[in-house]
PDB file of C-alpha atoms and ligand atoms in Angstrom:
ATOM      1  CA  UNK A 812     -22.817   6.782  11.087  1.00  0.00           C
ATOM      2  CA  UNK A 813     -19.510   7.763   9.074  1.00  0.00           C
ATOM      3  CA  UNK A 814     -17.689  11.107   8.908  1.00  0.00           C
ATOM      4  CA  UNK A 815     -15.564  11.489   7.036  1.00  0.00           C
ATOM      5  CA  UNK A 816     -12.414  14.051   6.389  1.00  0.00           C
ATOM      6  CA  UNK A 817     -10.410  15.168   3.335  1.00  0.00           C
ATOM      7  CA  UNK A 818      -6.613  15.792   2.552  1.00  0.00           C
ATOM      8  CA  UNK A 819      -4.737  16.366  -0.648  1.00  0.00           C
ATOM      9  CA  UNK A 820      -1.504  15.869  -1.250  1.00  0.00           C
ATOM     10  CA  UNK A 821       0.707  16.187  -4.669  1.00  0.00           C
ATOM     11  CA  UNK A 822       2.890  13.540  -5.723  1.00  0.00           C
ATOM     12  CA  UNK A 823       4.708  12.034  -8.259  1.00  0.00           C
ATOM     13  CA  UNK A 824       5.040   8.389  -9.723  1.00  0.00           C
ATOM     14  CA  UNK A 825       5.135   6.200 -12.514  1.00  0.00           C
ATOM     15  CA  UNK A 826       3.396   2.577 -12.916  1.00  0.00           C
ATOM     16  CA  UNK A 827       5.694  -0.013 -14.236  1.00  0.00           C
ATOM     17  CA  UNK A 828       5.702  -3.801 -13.443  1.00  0.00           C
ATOM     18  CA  UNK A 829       9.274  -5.107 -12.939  1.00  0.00           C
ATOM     19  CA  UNK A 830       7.996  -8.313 -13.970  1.00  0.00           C
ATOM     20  CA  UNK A 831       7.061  -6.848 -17.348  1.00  0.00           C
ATOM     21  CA  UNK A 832       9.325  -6.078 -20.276  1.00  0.00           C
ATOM     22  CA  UNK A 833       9.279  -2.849 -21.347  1.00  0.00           C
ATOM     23  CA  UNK A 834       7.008  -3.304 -24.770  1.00  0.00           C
ATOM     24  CA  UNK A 835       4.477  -4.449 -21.718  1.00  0.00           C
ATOM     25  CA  UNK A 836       4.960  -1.875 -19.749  1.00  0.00           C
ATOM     26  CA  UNK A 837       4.471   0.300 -22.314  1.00  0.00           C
ATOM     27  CA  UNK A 838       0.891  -1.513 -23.706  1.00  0.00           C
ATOM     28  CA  UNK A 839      -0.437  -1.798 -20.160  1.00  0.00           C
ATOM     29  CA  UNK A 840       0.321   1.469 -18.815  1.00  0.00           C
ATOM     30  CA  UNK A 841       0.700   3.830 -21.654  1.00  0.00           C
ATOM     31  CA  UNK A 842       1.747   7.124 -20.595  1.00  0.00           C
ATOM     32  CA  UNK A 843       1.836   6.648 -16.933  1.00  0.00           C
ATOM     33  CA  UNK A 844       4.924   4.289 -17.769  1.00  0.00           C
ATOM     34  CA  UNK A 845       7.354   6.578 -18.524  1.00  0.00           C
ATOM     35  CA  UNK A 846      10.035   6.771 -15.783  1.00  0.00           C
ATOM     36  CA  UNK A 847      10.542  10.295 -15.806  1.00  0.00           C
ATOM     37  CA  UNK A 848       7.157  10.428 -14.057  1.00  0.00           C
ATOM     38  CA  UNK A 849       4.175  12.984 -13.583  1.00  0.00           C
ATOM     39  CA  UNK A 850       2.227  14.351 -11.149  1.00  0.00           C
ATOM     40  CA  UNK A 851      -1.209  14.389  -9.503  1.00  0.00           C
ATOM     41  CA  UNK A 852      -2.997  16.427  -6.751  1.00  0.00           C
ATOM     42  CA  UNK A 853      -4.456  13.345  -5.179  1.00  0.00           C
ATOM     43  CA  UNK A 854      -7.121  13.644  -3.098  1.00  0.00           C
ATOM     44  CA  UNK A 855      -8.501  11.107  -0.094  1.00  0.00           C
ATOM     45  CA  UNK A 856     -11.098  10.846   1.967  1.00  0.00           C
ATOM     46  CA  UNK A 857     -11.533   8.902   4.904  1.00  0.00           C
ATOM     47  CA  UNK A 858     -14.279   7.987   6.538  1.00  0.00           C
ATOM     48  CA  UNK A 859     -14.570   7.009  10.270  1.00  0.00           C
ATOM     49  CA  UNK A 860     -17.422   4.703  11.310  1.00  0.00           C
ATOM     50  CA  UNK A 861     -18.913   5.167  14.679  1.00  0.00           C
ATOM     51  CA  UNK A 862     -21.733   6.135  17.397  1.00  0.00           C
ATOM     52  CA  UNK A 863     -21.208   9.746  18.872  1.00  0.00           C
ATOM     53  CA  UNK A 864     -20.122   9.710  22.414  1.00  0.00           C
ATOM     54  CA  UNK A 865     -22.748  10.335  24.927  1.00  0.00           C
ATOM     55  CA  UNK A 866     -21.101  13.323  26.462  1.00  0.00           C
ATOM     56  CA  UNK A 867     -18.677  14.950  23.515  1.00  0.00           C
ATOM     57  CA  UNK A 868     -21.722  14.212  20.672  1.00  0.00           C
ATOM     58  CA  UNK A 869     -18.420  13.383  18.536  1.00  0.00           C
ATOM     59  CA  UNK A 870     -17.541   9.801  16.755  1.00  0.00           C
ATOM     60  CA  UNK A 871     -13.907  10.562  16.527  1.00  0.00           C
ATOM     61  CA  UNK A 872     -12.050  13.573  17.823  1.00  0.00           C
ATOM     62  CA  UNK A 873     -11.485  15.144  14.509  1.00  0.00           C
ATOM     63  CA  UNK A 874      -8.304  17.151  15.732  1.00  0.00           C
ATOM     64  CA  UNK A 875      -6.857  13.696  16.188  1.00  0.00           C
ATOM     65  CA  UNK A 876      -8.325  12.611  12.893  1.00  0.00           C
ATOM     66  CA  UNK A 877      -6.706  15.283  10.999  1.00  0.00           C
ATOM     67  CA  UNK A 878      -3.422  15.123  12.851  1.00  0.00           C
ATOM     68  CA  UNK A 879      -3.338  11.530  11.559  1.00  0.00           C
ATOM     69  CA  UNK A 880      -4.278  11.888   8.320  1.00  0.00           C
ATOM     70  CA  UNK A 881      -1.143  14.292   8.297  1.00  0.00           C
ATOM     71  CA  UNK A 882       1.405  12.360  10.085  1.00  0.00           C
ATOM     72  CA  UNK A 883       0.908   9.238   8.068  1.00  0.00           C
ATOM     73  CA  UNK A 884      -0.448  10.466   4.752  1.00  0.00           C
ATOM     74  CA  UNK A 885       0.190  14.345   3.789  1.00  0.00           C
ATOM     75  CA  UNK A 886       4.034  14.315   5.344  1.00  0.00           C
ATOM     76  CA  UNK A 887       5.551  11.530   3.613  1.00  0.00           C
ATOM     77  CA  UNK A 888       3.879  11.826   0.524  1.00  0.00           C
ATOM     78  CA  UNK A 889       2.920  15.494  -0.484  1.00  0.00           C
ATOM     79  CA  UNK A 890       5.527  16.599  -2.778  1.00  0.00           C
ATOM     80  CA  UNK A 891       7.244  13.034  -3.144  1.00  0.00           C
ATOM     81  CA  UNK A 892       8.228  11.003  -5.870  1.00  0.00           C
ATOM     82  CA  UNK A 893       6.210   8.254  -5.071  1.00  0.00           C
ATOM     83  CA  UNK A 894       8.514   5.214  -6.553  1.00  0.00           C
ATOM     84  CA  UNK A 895      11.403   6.619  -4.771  1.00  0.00           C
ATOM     85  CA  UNK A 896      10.933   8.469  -1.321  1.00  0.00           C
ATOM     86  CA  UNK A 897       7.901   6.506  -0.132  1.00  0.00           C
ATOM     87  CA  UNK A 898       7.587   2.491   1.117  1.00  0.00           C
ATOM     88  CA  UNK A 899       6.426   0.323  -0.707  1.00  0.00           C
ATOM     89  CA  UNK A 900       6.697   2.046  -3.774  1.00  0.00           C
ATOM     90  CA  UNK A 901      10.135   1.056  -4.910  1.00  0.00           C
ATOM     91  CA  UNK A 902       8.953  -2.465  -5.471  1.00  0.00           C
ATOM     92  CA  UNK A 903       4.803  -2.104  -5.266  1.00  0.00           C
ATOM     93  CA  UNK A 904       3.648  -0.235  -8.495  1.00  0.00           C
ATOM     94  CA  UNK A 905       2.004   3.008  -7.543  1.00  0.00           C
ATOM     95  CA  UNK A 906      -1.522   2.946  -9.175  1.00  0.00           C
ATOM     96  CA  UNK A 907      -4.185   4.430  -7.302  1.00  0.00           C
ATOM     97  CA  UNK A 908      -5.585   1.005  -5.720  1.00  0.00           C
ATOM     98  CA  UNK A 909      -2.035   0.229  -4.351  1.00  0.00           C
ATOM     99  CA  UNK A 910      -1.492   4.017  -3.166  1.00  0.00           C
ATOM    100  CA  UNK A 911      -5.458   3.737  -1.511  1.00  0.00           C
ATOM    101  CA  UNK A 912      -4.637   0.319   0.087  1.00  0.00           C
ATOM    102  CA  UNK A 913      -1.462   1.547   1.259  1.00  0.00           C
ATOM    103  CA  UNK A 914      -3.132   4.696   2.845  1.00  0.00           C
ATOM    104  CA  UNK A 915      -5.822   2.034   4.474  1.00  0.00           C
ATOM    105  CA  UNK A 916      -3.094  -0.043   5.958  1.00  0.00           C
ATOM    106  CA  UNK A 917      -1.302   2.996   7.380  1.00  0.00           C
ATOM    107  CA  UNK A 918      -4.723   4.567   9.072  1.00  0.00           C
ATOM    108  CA  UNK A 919      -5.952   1.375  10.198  1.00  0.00           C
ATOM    109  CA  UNK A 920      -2.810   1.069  12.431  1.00  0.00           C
ATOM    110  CA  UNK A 921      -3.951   4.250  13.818  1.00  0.00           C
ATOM    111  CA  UNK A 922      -7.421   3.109  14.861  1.00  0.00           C
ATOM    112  CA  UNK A 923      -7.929   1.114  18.247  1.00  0.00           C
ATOM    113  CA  UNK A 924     -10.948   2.863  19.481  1.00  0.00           C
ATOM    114  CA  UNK A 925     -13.892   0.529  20.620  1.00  0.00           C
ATOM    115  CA  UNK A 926     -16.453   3.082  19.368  1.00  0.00           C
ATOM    116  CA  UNK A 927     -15.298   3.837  15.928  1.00  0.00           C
ATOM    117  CA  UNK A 928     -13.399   2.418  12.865  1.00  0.00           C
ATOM    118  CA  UNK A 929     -11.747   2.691   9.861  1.00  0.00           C
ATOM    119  CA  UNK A 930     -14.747   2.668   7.239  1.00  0.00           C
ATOM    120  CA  UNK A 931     -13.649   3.672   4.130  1.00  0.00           C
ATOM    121  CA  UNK A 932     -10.846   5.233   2.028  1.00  0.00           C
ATOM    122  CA  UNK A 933     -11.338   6.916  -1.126  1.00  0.00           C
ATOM    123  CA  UNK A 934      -8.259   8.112  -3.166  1.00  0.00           C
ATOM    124  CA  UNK A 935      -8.687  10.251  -6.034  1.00  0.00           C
ATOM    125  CA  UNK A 936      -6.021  10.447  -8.735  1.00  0.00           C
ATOM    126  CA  UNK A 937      -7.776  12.988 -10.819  1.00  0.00           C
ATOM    127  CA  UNK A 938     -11.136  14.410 -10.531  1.00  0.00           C
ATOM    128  CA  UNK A 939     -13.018  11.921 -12.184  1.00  0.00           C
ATOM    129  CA  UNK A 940     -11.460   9.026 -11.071  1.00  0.00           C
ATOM    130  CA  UNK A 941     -11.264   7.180  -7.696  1.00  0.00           C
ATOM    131  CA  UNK A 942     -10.585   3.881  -5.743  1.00  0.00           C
ATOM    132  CA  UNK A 943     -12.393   2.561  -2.769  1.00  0.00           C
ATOM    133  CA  UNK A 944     -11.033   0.754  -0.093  1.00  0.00           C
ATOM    134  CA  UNK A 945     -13.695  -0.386   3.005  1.00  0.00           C
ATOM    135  CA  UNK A 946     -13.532  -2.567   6.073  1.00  0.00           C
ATOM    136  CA  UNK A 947     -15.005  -5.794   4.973  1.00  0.00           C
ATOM    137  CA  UNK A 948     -18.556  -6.742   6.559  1.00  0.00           C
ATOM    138  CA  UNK A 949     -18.373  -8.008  10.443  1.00  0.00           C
ATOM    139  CA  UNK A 950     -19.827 -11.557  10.434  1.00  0.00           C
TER     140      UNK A 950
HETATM  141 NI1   NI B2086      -0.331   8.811 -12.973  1.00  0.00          NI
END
């Protein structure tokens, strides 16, 4: 089973390679190069993979879930300029996959249960467009 909780937050970045000239910069990421930056209301959802306890009927205690998600997510980022106030971003361009897997590698810290996991996160940058991270298959 998976359950699964939103957040939003609103930041700000711009997606330039530092490996790239300008000209490329430019061609590759059109708009979203400019280093003044813009903004978007991202949206993620994360999804928690699990069995519900015998005795709660809960996978994962959803206060805690939501506490998380606002600790390591909404705090540092909402209202940030990406590229500038928020690791890795200063050297790790901030396109949706990197800000997704970024997210991933901060929650999965967070997750030690036996019972549940880390499933899935799913970043939105704008309404119609989103990135999927997920825990690879167990073998
Ligand atoms: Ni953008």
């Amino acid at each position: 089973m998976l359950i699964t909780r939103k957040a939003e937050f609103s930041a700000s970045h711009f997606c330039r390679a530092v490996s790239l000239s300008d000209d490329e910069n430019q061609a590759l990421f059109g708009e979203e190069a400019h280093p003044g930056g813009h903004g978007h209301n991202f949206v993620v959802e994360v999804s928690v993979e699990g069995e519900p306890d015998p005795i709660t009927g809960m996978i994962v205690d959803l206060k805690d879930l939501k506490d998380i998600l606002e600790r390591v997510i909404v705090g540092p980022m909402d209202h940030r300029f990406l590229n500038y106030e928020v690791e890795p971003f200063g050297k790790v361009v901030p396109t949706t996959a990197n800000i997704a897997l970024e997210i991933w590698r901060r929650l999965e810290k967070q997750f030690h249960s036996a019972r549940f996991r880390l499933a899935r996160v799913r970043l939105f940058e704008t309404p119609d467009l989103y990135v999927d991270v997920v825990q690879p298959a167990q073998i």
